[in-house]
PDB file of C-alpha atoms in Angstrom:
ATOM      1  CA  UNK A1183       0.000   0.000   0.000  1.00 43.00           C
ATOM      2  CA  UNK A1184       2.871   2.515  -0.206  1.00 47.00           C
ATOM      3  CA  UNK A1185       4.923   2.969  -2.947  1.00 46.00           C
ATOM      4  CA  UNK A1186       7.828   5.483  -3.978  1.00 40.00           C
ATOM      5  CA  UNK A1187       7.095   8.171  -6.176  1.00 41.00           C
ATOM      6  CA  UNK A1188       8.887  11.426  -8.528  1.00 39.00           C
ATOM      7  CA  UNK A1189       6.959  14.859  -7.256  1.00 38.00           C
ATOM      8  CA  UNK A1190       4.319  16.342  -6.749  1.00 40.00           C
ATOM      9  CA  UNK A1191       2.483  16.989  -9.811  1.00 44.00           C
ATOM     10  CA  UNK A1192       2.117  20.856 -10.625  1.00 44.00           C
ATOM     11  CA  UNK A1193      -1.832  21.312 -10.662  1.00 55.00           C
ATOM     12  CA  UNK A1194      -2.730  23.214  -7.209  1.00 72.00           C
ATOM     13  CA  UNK A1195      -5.006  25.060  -8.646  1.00 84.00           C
ATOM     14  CA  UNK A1196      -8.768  23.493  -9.364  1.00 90.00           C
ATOM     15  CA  UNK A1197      -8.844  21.065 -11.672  1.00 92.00           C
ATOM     16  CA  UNK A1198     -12.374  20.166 -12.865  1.00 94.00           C
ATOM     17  CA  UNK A1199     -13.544  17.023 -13.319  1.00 96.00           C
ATOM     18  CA  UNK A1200     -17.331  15.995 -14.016  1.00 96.00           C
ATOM     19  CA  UNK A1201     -19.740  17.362 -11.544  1.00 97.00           C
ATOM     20  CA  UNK A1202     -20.536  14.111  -9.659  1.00 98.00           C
ATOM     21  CA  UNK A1203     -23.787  13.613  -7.159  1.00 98.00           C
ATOM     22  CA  UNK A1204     -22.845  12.199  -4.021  1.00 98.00           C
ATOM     23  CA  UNK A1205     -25.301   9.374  -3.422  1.00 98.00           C
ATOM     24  CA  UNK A1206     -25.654   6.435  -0.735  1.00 97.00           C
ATOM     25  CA  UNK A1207     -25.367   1.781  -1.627  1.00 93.00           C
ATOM     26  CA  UNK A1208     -28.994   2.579  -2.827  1.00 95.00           C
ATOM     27  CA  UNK A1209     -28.381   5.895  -5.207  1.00 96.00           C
ATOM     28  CA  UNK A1210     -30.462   7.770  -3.126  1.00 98.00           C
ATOM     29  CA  UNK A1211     -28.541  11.398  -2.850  1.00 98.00           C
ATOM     30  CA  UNK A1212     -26.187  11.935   0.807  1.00 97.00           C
ATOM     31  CA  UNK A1213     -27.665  14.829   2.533  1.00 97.00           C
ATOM     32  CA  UNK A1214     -25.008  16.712   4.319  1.00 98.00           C
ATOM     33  CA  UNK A1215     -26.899  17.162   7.419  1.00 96.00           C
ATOM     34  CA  UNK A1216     -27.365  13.114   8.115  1.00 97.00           C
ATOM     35  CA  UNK A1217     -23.505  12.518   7.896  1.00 97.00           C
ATOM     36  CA  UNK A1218     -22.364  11.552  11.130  1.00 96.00           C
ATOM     37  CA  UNK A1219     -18.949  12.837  12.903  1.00 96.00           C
ATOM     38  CA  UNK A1220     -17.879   9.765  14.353  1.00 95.00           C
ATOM     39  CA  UNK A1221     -16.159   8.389  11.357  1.00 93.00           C
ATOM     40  CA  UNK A1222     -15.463   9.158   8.030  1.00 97.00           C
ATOM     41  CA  UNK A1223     -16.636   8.121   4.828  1.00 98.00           C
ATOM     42  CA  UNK A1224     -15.166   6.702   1.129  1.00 98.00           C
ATOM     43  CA  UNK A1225     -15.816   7.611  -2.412  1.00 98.00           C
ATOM     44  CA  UNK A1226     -13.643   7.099  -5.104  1.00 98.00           C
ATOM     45  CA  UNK A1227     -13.432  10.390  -7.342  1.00 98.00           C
ATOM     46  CA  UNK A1228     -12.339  11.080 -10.060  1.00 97.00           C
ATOM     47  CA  UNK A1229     -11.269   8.434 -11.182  1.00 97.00           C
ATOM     48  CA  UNK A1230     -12.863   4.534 -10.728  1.00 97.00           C
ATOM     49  CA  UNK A1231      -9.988   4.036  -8.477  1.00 97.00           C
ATOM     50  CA  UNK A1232      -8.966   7.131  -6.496  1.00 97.00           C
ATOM     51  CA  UNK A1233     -10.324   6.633  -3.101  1.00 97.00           C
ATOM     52  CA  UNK A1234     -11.433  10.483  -1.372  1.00 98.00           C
ATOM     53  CA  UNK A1235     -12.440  10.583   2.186  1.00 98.00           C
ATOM     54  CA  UNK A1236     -16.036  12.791   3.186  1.00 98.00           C
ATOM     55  CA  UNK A1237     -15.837  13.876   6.369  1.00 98.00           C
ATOM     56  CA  UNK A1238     -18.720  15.866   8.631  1.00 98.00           C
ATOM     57  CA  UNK A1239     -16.180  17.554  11.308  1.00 97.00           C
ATOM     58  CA  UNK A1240     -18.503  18.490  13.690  1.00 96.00           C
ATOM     59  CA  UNK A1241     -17.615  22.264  13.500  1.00 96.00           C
ATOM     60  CA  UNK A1242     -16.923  24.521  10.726  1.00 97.00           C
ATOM     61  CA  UNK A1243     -13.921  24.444   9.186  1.00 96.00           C
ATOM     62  CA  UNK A1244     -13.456  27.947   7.329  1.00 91.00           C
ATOM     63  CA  UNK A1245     -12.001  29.483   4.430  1.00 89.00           C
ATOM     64  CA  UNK A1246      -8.990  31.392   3.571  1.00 81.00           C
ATOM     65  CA  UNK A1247      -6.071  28.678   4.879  1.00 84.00           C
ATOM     66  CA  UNK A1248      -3.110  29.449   2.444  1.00 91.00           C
ATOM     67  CA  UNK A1249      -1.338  26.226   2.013  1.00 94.00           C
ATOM     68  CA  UNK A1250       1.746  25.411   0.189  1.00 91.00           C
ATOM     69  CA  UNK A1251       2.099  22.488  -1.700  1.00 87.00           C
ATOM     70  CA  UNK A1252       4.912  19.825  -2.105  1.00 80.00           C
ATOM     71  CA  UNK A1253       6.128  21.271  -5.308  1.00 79.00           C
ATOM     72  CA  UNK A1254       6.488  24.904  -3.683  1.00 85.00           C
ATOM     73  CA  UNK A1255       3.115  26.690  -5.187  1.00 87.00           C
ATOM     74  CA  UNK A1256       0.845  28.361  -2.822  1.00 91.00           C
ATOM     75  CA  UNK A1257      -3.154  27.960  -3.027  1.00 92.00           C
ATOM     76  CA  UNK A1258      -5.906  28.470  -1.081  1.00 92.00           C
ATOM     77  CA  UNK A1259      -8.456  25.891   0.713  1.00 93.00           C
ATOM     78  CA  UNK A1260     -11.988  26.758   0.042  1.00 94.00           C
ATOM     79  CA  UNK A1261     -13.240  25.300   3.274  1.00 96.00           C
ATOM     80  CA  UNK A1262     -16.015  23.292   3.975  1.00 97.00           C
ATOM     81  CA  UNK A1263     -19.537  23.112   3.161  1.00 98.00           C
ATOM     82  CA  UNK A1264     -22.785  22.333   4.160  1.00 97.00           C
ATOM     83  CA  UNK A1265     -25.295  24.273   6.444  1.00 96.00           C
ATOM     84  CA  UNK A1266     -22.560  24.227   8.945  1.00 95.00           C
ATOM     85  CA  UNK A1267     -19.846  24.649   6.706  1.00 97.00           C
ATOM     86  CA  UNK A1268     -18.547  21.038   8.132  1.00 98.00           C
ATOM     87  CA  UNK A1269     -18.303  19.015   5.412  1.00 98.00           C
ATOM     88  CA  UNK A1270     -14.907  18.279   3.978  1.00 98.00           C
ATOM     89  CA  UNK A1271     -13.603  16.004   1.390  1.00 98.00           C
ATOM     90  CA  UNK A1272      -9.842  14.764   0.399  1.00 98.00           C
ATOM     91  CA  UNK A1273      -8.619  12.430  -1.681  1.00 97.00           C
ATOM     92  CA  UNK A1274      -7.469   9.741   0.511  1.00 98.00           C
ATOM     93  CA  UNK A1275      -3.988   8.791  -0.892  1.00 97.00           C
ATOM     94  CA  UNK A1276      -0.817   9.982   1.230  1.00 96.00           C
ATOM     95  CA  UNK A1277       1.017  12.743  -0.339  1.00 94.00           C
ATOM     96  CA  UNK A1278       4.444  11.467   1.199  1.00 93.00           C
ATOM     97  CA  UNK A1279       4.301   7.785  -0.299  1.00 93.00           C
ATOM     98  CA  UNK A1280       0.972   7.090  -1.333  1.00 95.00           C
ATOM     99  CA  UNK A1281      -0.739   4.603   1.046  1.00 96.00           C
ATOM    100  CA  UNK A1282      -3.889   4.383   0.114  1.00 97.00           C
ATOM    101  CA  UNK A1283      -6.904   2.599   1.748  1.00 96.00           C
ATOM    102  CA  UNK A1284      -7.722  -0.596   0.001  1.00 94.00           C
ATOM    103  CA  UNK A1285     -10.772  -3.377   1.032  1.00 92.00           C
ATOM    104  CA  UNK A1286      -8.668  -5.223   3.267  1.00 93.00           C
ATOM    105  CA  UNK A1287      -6.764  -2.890   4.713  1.00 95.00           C
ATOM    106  CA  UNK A1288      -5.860   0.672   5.147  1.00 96.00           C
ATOM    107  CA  UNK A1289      -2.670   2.534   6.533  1.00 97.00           C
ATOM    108  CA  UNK A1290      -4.539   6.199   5.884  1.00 97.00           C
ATOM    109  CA  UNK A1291      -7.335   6.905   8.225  1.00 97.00           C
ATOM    110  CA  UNK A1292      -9.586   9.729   9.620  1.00 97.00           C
ATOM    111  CA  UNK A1293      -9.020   9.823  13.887  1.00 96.00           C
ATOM    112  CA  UNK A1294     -12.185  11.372  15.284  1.00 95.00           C
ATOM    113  CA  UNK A1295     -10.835  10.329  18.575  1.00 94.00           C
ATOM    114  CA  UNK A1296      -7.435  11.417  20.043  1.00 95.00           C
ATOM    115  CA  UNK A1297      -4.281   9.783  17.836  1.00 96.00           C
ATOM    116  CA  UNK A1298      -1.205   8.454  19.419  1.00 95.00           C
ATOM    117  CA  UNK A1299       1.122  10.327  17.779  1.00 96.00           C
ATOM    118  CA  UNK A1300      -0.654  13.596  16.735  1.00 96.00           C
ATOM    119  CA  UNK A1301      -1.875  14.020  20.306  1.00 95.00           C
ATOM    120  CA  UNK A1302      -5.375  15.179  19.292  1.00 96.00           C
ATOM    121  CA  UNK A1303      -8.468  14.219  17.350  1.00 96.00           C
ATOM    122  CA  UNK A1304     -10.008  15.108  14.319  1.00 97.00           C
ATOM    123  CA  UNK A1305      -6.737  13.937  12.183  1.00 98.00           C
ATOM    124  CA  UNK A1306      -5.944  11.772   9.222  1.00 98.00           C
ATOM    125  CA  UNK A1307      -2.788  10.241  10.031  1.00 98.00           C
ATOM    126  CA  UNK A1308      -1.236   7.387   7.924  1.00 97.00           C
ATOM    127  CA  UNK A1309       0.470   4.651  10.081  1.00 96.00           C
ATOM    128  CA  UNK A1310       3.073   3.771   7.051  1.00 94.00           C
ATOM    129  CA  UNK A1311       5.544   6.710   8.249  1.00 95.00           C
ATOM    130  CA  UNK A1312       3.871   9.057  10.625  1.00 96.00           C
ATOM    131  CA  UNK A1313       2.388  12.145   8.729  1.00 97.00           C
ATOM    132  CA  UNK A1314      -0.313  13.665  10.064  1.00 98.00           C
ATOM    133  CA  UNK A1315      -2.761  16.273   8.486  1.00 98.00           C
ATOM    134  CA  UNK A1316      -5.271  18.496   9.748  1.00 97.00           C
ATOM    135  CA  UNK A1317      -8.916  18.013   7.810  1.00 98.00           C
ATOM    136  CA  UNK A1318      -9.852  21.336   9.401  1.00 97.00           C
ATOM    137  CA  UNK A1319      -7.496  23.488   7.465  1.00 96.00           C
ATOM    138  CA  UNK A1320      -7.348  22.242   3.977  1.00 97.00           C
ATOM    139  CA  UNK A1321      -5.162  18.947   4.999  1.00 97.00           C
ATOM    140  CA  UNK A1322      -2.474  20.568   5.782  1.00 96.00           C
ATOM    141  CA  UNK A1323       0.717  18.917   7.339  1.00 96.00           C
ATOM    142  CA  UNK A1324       0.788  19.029  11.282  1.00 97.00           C
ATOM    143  CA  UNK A1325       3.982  16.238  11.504  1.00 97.00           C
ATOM    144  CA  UNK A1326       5.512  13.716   9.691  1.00 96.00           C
ATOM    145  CA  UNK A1327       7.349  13.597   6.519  1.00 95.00           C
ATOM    146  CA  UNK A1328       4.928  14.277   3.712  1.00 95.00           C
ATOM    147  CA  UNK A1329       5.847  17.231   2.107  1.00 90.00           C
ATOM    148  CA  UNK A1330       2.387  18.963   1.343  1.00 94.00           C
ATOM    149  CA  UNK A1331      -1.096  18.548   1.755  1.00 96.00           C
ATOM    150  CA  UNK A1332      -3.661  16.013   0.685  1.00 96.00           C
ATOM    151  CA  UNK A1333      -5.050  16.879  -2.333  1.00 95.00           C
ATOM    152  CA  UNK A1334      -8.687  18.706  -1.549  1.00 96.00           C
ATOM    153  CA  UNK A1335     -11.720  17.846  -3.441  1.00 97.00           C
ATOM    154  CA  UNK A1336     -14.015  20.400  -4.555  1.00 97.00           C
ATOM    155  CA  UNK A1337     -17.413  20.480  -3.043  1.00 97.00           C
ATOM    156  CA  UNK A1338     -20.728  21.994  -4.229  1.00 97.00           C
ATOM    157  CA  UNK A1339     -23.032  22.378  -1.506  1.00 98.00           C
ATOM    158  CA  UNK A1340     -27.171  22.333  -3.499  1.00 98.00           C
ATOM    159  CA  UNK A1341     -28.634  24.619  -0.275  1.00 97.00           C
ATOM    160  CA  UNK A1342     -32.358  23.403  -1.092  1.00 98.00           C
ATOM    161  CA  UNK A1343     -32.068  19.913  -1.390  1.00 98.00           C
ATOM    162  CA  UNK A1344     -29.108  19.622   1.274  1.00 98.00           C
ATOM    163  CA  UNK A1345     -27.633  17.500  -1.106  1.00 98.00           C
ATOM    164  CA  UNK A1346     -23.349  17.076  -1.904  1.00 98.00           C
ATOM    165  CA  UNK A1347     -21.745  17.377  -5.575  1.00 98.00           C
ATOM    166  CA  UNK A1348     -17.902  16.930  -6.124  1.00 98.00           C
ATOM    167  CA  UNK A1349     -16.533  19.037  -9.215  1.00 97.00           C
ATOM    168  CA  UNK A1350     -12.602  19.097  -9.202  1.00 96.00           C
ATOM    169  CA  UNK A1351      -9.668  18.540  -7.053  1.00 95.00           C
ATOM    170  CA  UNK A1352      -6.791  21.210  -6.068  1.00 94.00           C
ATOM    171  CA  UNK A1353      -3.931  21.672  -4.396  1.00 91.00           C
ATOM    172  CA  UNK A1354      -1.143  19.523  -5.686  1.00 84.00           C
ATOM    173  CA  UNK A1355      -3.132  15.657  -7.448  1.00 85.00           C
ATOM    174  CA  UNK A1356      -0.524  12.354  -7.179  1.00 90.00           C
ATOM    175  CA  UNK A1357      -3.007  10.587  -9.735  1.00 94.00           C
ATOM    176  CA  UNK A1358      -0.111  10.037 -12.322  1.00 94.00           C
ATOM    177  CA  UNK A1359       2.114   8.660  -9.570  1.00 94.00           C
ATOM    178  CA  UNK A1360      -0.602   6.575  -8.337  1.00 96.00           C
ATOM    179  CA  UNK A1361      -1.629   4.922 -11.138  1.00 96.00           C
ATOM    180  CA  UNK A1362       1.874   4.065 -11.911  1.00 95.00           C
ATOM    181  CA  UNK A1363       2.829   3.068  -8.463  1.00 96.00           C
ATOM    182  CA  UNK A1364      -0.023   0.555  -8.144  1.00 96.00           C
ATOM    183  CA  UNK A1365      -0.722  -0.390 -12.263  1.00 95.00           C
ATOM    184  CA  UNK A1366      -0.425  -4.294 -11.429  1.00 95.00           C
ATOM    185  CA  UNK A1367      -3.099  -3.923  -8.153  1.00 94.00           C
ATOM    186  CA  UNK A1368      -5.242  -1.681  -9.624  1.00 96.00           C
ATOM    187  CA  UNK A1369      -5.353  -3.807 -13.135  1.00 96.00           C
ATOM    188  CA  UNK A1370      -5.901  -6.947 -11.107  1.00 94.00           C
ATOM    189  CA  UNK A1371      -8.832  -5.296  -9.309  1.00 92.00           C
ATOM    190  CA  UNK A1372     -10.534  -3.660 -11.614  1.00 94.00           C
ATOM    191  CA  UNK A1373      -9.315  -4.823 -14.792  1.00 94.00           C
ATOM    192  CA  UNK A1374      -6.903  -3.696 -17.449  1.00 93.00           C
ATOM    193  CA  UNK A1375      -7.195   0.394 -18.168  1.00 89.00           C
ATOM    194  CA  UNK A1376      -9.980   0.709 -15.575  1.00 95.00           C
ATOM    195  CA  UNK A1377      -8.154   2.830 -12.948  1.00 96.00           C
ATOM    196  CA  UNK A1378      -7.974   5.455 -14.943  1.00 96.00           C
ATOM    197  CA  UNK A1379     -12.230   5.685 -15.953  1.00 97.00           C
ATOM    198  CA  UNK A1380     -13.343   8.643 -15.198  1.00 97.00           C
ATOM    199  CA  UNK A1381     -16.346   8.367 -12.223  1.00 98.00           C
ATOM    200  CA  UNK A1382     -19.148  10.739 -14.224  1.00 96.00           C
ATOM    201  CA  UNK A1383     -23.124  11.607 -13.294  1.00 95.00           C
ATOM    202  CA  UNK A1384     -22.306   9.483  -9.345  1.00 98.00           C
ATOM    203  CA  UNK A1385     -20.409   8.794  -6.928  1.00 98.00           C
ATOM    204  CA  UNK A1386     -21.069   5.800  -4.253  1.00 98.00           C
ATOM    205  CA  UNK A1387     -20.547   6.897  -0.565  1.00 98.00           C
ATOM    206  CA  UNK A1388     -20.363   4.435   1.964  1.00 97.00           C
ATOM    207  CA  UNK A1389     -18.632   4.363   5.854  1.00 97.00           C
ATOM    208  CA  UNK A1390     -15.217   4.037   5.493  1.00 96.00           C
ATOM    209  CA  UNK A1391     -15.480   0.938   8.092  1.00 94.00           C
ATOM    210  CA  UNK A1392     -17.634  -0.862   5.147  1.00 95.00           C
ATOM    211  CA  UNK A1393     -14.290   0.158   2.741  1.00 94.00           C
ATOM    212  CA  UNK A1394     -11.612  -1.126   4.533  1.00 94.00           C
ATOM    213  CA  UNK A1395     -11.756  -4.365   6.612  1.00 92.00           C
ATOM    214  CA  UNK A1396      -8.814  -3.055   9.032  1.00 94.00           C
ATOM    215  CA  UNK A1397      -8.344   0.318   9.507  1.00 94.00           C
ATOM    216  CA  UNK A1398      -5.037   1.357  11.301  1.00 94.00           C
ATOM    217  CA  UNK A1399      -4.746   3.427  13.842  1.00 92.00           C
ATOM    218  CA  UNK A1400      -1.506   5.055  14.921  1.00 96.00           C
TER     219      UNK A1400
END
């Protein structure tokens, strides 16, 4: 689940990808206000095999964070969304060596609870060297050794219906790296050329407990 990798790509800026509906097993739309803060949830966006964490954080988590990325280029986290401005969403591959969470097991987790070695809750930490980020202010790095930030997804918050879109991703996407890193996994489990599909009209949500059989904690 971790793999070397070249750099950072360059796009920290918003890079749009289809406007997806965020919708539940049955394809019935998420509504922001039912996610729970207890744990986190998976989605793979934009691509068929590019997990993202949703996450309600309890609290809003505001605008205007300037973050720098790994490659040196500065951007700015949109913050999160919903009627409480709670709702966050990053895609859930380590910017340092690109654990990612697969079904049986994942190294890259969402702490609502107090982590050993951040000290505090409300953290995604990955076990397979120690980083930790903070969901609250765009991902940014609290510890470790990643370099930069988890790439943010871009969420569209529909005020009437309560309902979630995803439309892009910024601040620094791995996706090239990824899909290089992990070609023979990711062609075994979804076939040849799949990985890179692009995940159009929706995207499944489910509890990231359902995802990943073990989910480490560190």
């Amino acid at each position: 689940m971790v793999a070397c990798f070249s750099k950072q790509a360059q796009a920290t800026e918003l890079t749009s990808f289809a406007r997806v509906k965020l919708v539940d097993a049955q394809g019935q739309p998420i509504k922001a206000s039912a996610l729970g803060s207890a744990e986190a949830y998976l989605f793979n966006y934009p691509y068929a095999s590019t997990p993202s964490f949703l996450i309600n954080l309890g609290k809003p988590a505001p605008d205007g964070n300037k973050l720098v990325a790994s490659d040196g280029n500065e951007y700015a986290w949109r913050g999160g969304v919903g009627a409480n401005k709670s709702v966050v969403a990053y895609t859930a591959i380590c910017a340092h060596q690109l654990a990612y969470p697969t079904r049986d097991a994942s190294l890259i987790t969402y702490n609502p609870n107090t982590s050993e070695i951040a000290g505090r809750g409300g953290v995604i930490t990955c076990c397979a060297h120690n980083s930790v980020y903070d969901p609250a202010q765009g991902a940014r790095v609290l510890s470790g050794p990643a370099a930069g930030p988890l790439s943010a997804v871009a969420l569209e918050y529909d005020v009437a219906t309560d309902e979630l879109y995803a439309t892009g991703v910024y601040g620094g996407t791995l996706f090239d790296d990824f899909f290089k890193a992990y070609k023979t996994q990711l062609n075994a489990e979804l076939g040849a050329g799949k990985a890179r599909e692009l995940v159009t009209a929706m995207a499944k949500v489910v509890p990231f407990a359902e995802y990943s059989k073990v989910r480490v904690q560190c």
